[in-house]
Amino acid sequence: MTAVFADYISTFQLMLKGLLIGIICSAPMGPVGILCIQRTIQKGRNYGLATGVGAVVSDLFYALITGGGMLPFMMEFIDNEQNLFYLKILGAVMLFGFGVWLWRSDPRKGFRQSSGNKGTLLTNAISAFGITVSNPLIIFLFIALFNMFTFVIPGNWFGTAVGYLSIGAGAMLWWYGLTYVITQMKRNIGPREVLYLNRTIGTIVLSVAVLYASMTIFHLSLFK
């Protein structure tokens, strides 16, 4: 009974971690984020959501590649508390670096005028997938987050599957919320507001990295 309860708790934690990873990976205002905002404003919310779906499929693809590649490495290190400590610190440092890059980047350069051709929801999703999957550097972000949250747990296949599904759910939750906000405020959304949004997200990412590194150093944790 105790073992079953422990597995349930572990699976629930992986679900929460997956949701956080999905949101963090989707939130930066990269090319697809800008495209989602533009399509929501110019074509309507459904086209923005379709863009998000394409990005989610690509993110899951790279998440699976990252997790599969890290599994042997994690099996080697996960049982050693000192190694686990260094993995979490490494993840926090990498995430901090990503936050710095995000804060300094200017998404306004990606704004383009509408061509007037909406296309279908499927073609919008496919084009977003193509843009996202063409940037394999997101693997480094997944490595940082997987290390920081100790996401890959050897032997817990059901929990890991739930975790990956949660990554997709977290990413889709972000796109759903973003398109909702843009739809409600599209008359007041422009390049300057997108820059402010991107810097706000960068600040949050930096704060998360610092907070998690501090918690790791002082042996505090929200998760196991």
Tab-separated table of C-alpha atoms in Angstrom:
chain	number	residue	atom	x	y	z
A	1	MET	CA	0.000	0.000	0.000
A	2	THR	CA	2.845	2.367	0.910
A	3	ALA	CA	4.664	1.615	-2.359
A	4	VAL	CA	1.528	2.296	-4.393
A	5	PHE	CA	1.000	5.612	-2.592
A	6	ALA	CA	4.642	6.549	-3.192
A	7	ASP	CA	4.277	5.804	-6.911
A	8	TYR	CA	1.130	7.929	-7.007
A	9	ILE	CA	2.938	10.857	-5.369
A	10	SER	CA	5.908	10.464	-7.721
A	11	THR	CA	3.612	10.413	-10.766
A	12	PHE	CA	1.762	13.496	-9.509
A	13	GLN	CA	5.069	15.312	-9.047
A	14	LEU	CA	6.156	14.388	-12.581
A	15	MET	CA	2.845	15.744	-13.860
A	16	LEU	CA	3.444	19.082	-12.112
A	17	LYS	CA	7.028	19.197	-13.373
A	18	GLY	CA	5.832	18.449	-16.905
A	19	LEU	CA	3.310	21.291	-16.768
A	20	LEU	CA	6.011	23.734	-15.613
A	21	ILE	CA	8.460	22.563	-18.282
A	22	GLY	CA	5.815	22.897	-20.993
A	23	ILE	CA	4.934	26.439	-19.936
A	24	ILE	CA	8.559	27.586	-19.570
A	25	CYS	CA	9.537	26.180	-22.978
A	26	SER	CA	6.576	27.808	-24.729
A	27	ALA	CA	6.575	31.217	-23.035
A	28	PRO	CA	9.604	32.904	-24.710
A	29	MET	CA	8.670	35.246	-27.560
A	30	GLY	CA	10.662	33.488	-30.253
A	31	PRO	CA	9.637	33.229	-33.940
A	32	VAL	CA	6.638	31.000	-33.200
A	33	GLY	CA	5.487	33.163	-30.298
A	34	ILE	CA	5.541	36.227	-32.532
A	35	LEU	CA	3.813	34.264	-35.300
A	36	CYS	CA	1.104	33.135	-32.883
A	37	ILE	CA	0.443	36.726	-31.788
A	38	GLN	CA	0.387	38.000	-35.361
A	39	ARG	CA	-1.967	35.285	-36.562
A	40	THR	CA	-4.273	35.804	-33.595
A	41	ILE	CA	-4.482	39.522	-34.359
A	42	GLN	CA	-4.677	39.257	-38.152
A	43	LYS	CA	-6.552	35.973	-38.698
A	44	GLY	CA	-8.349	35.160	-35.459
A	45	ARG	CA	-7.825	33.120	-32.316
A	46	ASN	CA	-8.316	29.710	-33.940
A	47	TYR	CA	-5.345	30.358	-36.224
A	48	GLY	CA	-3.270	31.400	-33.233
A	49	LEU	CA	-4.218	28.190	-31.436
A	50	ALA	CA	-3.371	26.131	-34.527
A	51	THR	CA	0.057	27.771	-34.512
A	52	GLY	CA	0.421	26.764	-30.864
A	53	VAL	CA	-0.531	23.161	-31.642
A	54	GLY	CA	2.238	22.950	-34.246
A	55	ALA	CA	4.742	24.278	-31.712
A	56	VAL	CA	3.541	21.803	-29.055
A	57	VAL	CA	4.090	18.814	-31.370
A	58	SER	CA	7.627	20.011	-32.092
A	59	ASP	CA	8.342	20.583	-28.384
A	60	LEU	CA	7.165	17.070	-27.528
A	61	PHE	CA	9.382	15.685	-30.287
A	62	TYR	CA	12.466	17.357	-28.827
A	63	ALA	CA	11.438	16.532	-25.261
A	64	LEU	CA	11.328	12.830	-26.158
A	65	ILE	CA	14.720	13.052	-27.873
A	66	THR	CA	16.182	14.825	-24.840
A	67	GLY	CA	14.702	12.380	-22.332
A	68	GLY	CA	15.755	9.345	-24.371
A	69	GLY	CA	19.293	10.638	-24.739
A	70	MET	CA	19.580	11.537	-21.062
A	71	LEU	CA	18.183	8.261	-19.700
A	72	PRO	CA	21.476	6.312	-19.593
A	73	PHE	CA	23.194	9.378	-18.130
A	74	MET	CA	20.484	9.807	-15.512
A	75	MET	CA	20.569	6.119	-14.579
A	76	GLU	CA	24.287	6.517	-13.915
A	77	PHE	CA	23.928	9.596	-11.716
A	78	ILE	CA	20.444	9.679	-10.221
A	79	ASP	CA	21.230	7.494	-7.204
A	80	ASN	CA	24.117	9.663	-6.063
A	81	GLU	CA	23.013	12.659	-3.985
A	82	GLN	CA	26.127	14.689	-4.771
A	83	ASN	CA	25.774	14.101	-8.515
A	84	LEU	CA	22.077	14.975	-8.305
A	85	PHE	CA	23.006	18.236	-6.547
A	86	TYR	CA	25.401	19.184	-9.366
A	87	LEU	CA	22.833	18.246	-12.018
A	88	LYS	CA	20.271	20.590	-10.472
A	89	ILE	CA	22.796	23.419	-10.176
A	90	LEU	CA	23.863	22.885	-13.803
A	91	GLY	CA	20.234	23.039	-14.881
A	92	ALA	CA	19.676	26.263	-12.928
A	93	VAL	CA	22.805	27.870	-14.443
A	94	MET	CA	21.737	26.915	-17.974
A	95	LEU	CA	18.245	28.249	-17.344
A	96	PHE	CA	19.721	31.492	-15.982
A	97	GLY	CA	21.786	31.886	-19.150
A	98	PHE	CA	18.667	31.324	-21.225
A	99	GLY	CA	16.847	33.968	-19.180
A	100	VAL	CA	19.639	36.490	-19.826
A	101	TRP	CA	19.501	35.798	-23.558
A	102	LEU	CA	15.716	36.060	-23.515
A	103	TRP	CA	15.747	39.401	-21.677
A	104	ARG	CA	18.303	40.866	-24.087
A	105	SER	CA	16.561	39.634	-27.272
A	106	ASP	CA	14.266	41.903	-29.257
A	107	PRO	CA	11.214	40.049	-30.670
A	108	ARG	CA	10.051	43.173	-32.523
A	109	LYS	CA	12.411	42.260	-35.375
A	110	GLY	CA	10.155	39.315	-36.188
A	111	PHE	CA	7.025	41.360	-36.838
A	112	ARG	CA	5.780	41.216	-40.426
A	113	GLN	CA	2.797	42.518	-42.322
A	114	SER	CA	-0.006	40.084	-43.131
A	115	SER	CA	0.002	38.612	-46.637
A	116	GLY	CA	-3.807	38.528	-46.610
A	117	ASN	CA	-3.916	34.752	-47.183
A	118	LYS	CA	-5.185	32.970	-44.076
A	119	GLY	CA	-4.615	29.402	-45.218
A	120	THR	CA	-6.177	26.474	-43.372
A	121	LEU	CA	-5.795	25.648	-39.702
A	122	LEU	CA	-3.748	22.590	-40.701
A	123	THR	CA	-1.315	24.554	-42.867
A	124	ASN	CA	-0.904	27.102	-40.067
A	125	ALA	CA	-0.102	24.299	-37.610
A	126	ILE	CA	2.321	22.630	-40.036
A	127	SER	CA	4.179	25.874	-40.729
A	128	ALA	CA	4.519	26.525	-36.983
A	129	PHE	CA	5.823	22.976	-36.504
A	130	GLY	CA	8.377	23.527	-39.272
A	131	ILE	CA	9.628	26.758	-37.726
A	132	THR	CA	9.924	25.241	-34.239
A	133	VAL	CA	11.468	21.922	-35.272
A	134	SER	CA	14.106	23.773	-37.338
A	135	ASN	CA	15.594	25.092	-34.091
A	136	PRO	CA	17.193	22.096	-32.318
A	137	LEU	CA	18.815	24.450	-29.780
A	138	ILE	CA	15.665	24.008	-27.688
A	139	ILE	CA	17.196	20.685	-26.660
A	140	PHE	CA	19.575	22.641	-24.409
A	141	LEU	CA	16.617	24.266	-22.686
A	142	PHE	CA	15.034	20.857	-22.153
A	143	ILE	CA	18.335	19.518	-20.780
A	144	ALA	CA	18.474	22.409	-18.321
A	145	LEU	CA	14.887	21.914	-17.173
A	146	PHE	CA	15.121	18.108	-17.038
A	147	ASN	CA	18.257	18.405	-14.887
A	148	MET	CA	16.807	21.109	-12.662
A	149	PHE	CA	13.532	19.292	-12.015
A	150	THR	CA	15.037	15.762	-12.087
A	151	PHE	CA	12.406	14.954	-14.673
A	152	VAL	CA	13.772	11.677	-16.070
A	153	ILE	CA	13.202	9.000	-13.421
A	154	PRO	CA	14.567	5.571	-14.442
A	155	GLY	CA	12.076	2.749	-13.922
A	156	ASN	CA	8.978	4.902	-13.510
A	157	TRP	CA	7.690	4.475	-17.055
A	158	PHE	CA	4.059	5.314	-16.289
A	159	GLY	CA	5.034	8.462	-14.407
A	160	THR	CA	7.401	9.478	-17.201
A	161	ALA	CA	4.635	9.023	-19.802
A	162	VAL	CA	2.324	11.182	-17.682
A	163	GLY	CA	5.132	13.738	-17.404
A	164	TYR	CA	5.588	13.972	-21.176
A	165	LEU	CA	1.846	14.333	-21.711
A	166	SER	CA	1.923	17.072	-19.079
A	167	ILE	CA	4.635	18.898	-21.027
A	168	GLY	CA	2.252	19.005	-23.973
A	169	ALA	CA	-0.604	20.080	-21.704
A	170	GLY	CA	1.484	22.839	-20.117
A	171	ALA	CA	2.598	24.115	-23.522
A	172	MET	CA	-0.970	24.085	-24.834
A	173	LEU	CA	-2.135	25.847	-21.689
A	174	TRP	CA	0.315	28.660	-22.449
A	175	TRP	CA	-0.859	29.031	-26.067
A	176	TYR	CA	-4.492	28.945	-24.977
A	177	GLY	CA	-3.907	31.684	-22.412
A	178	LEU	CA	-1.760	33.779	-24.768
A	179	THR	CA	-4.310	33.719	-27.594
A	180	TYR	CA	-7.083	34.570	-25.137
A	181	VAL	CA	-5.216	37.613	-23.817
A	182	ILE	CA	-4.233	38.766	-27.318
A	183	THR	CA	-7.839	38.401	-28.513
A	184	GLN	CA	-9.098	40.518	-25.634
A	185	MET	CA	-6.427	43.200	-26.035
A	186	LYS	CA	-5.492	43.018	-29.728
A	187	ARG	CA	-6.268	46.688	-30.333
A	188	ASN	CA	-3.625	47.608	-27.762
A	189	ILE	CA	-0.995	44.995	-28.663
A	190	GLY	CA	1.955	46.095	-30.763
A	191	PRO	CA	5.713	45.502	-31.073
A	192	ARG	CA	6.474	47.537	-27.935
A	193	GLU	CA	4.028	45.556	-25.804
A	194	VAL	CA	5.488	42.293	-27.122
A	195	LEU	CA	8.970	43.493	-26.114
A	196	TYR	CA	7.701	44.242	-22.588
A	197	LEU	CA	6.039	40.818	-22.436
A	198	ASN	CA	9.245	39.115	-23.529
A	199	ARG	CA	11.295	40.940	-20.889
A	200	THR	CA	8.730	40.095	-18.235
A	201	ILE	CA	9.006	36.416	-19.175
A	202	GLY	CA	12.808	36.695	-19.163
A	203	THR	CA	12.703	38.194	-15.664
A	204	ILE	CA	10.476	35.357	-14.467
A	205	VAL	CA	12.838	32.754	-15.974
A	206	LEU	CA	15.829	34.428	-14.278
A	207	SER	CA	13.957	34.501	-10.959
A	208	VAL	CA	13.015	30.817	-11.244
A	209	ALA	CA	16.636	29.889	-11.969
A	210	VAL	CA	17.969	31.867	-8.985
A	211	LEU	CA	15.229	30.595	-6.668
A	212	TYR	CA	15.748	26.970	-7.640
A	213	ALA	CA	19.548	27.233	-7.330
A	214	SER	CA	19.130	28.758	-3.853
A	215	MET	CA	16.690	26.028	-2.818
A	216	THR	CA	19.110	23.375	-4.075
A	217	ILE	CA	22.060	24.895	-2.212
A	218	PHE	CA	20.078	25.085	1.039
A	219	HIS	CA	18.513	21.641	0.463
A	220	LEU	CA	14.978	22.953	0.114
A	221	SER	CA	12.682	21.442	-2.500
A	222	LEU	CA	9.105	21.539	-3.678
A	223	PHE	CA	9.654	18.147	-5.283
A	224	LYS	CA	11.549	15.006	-4.430
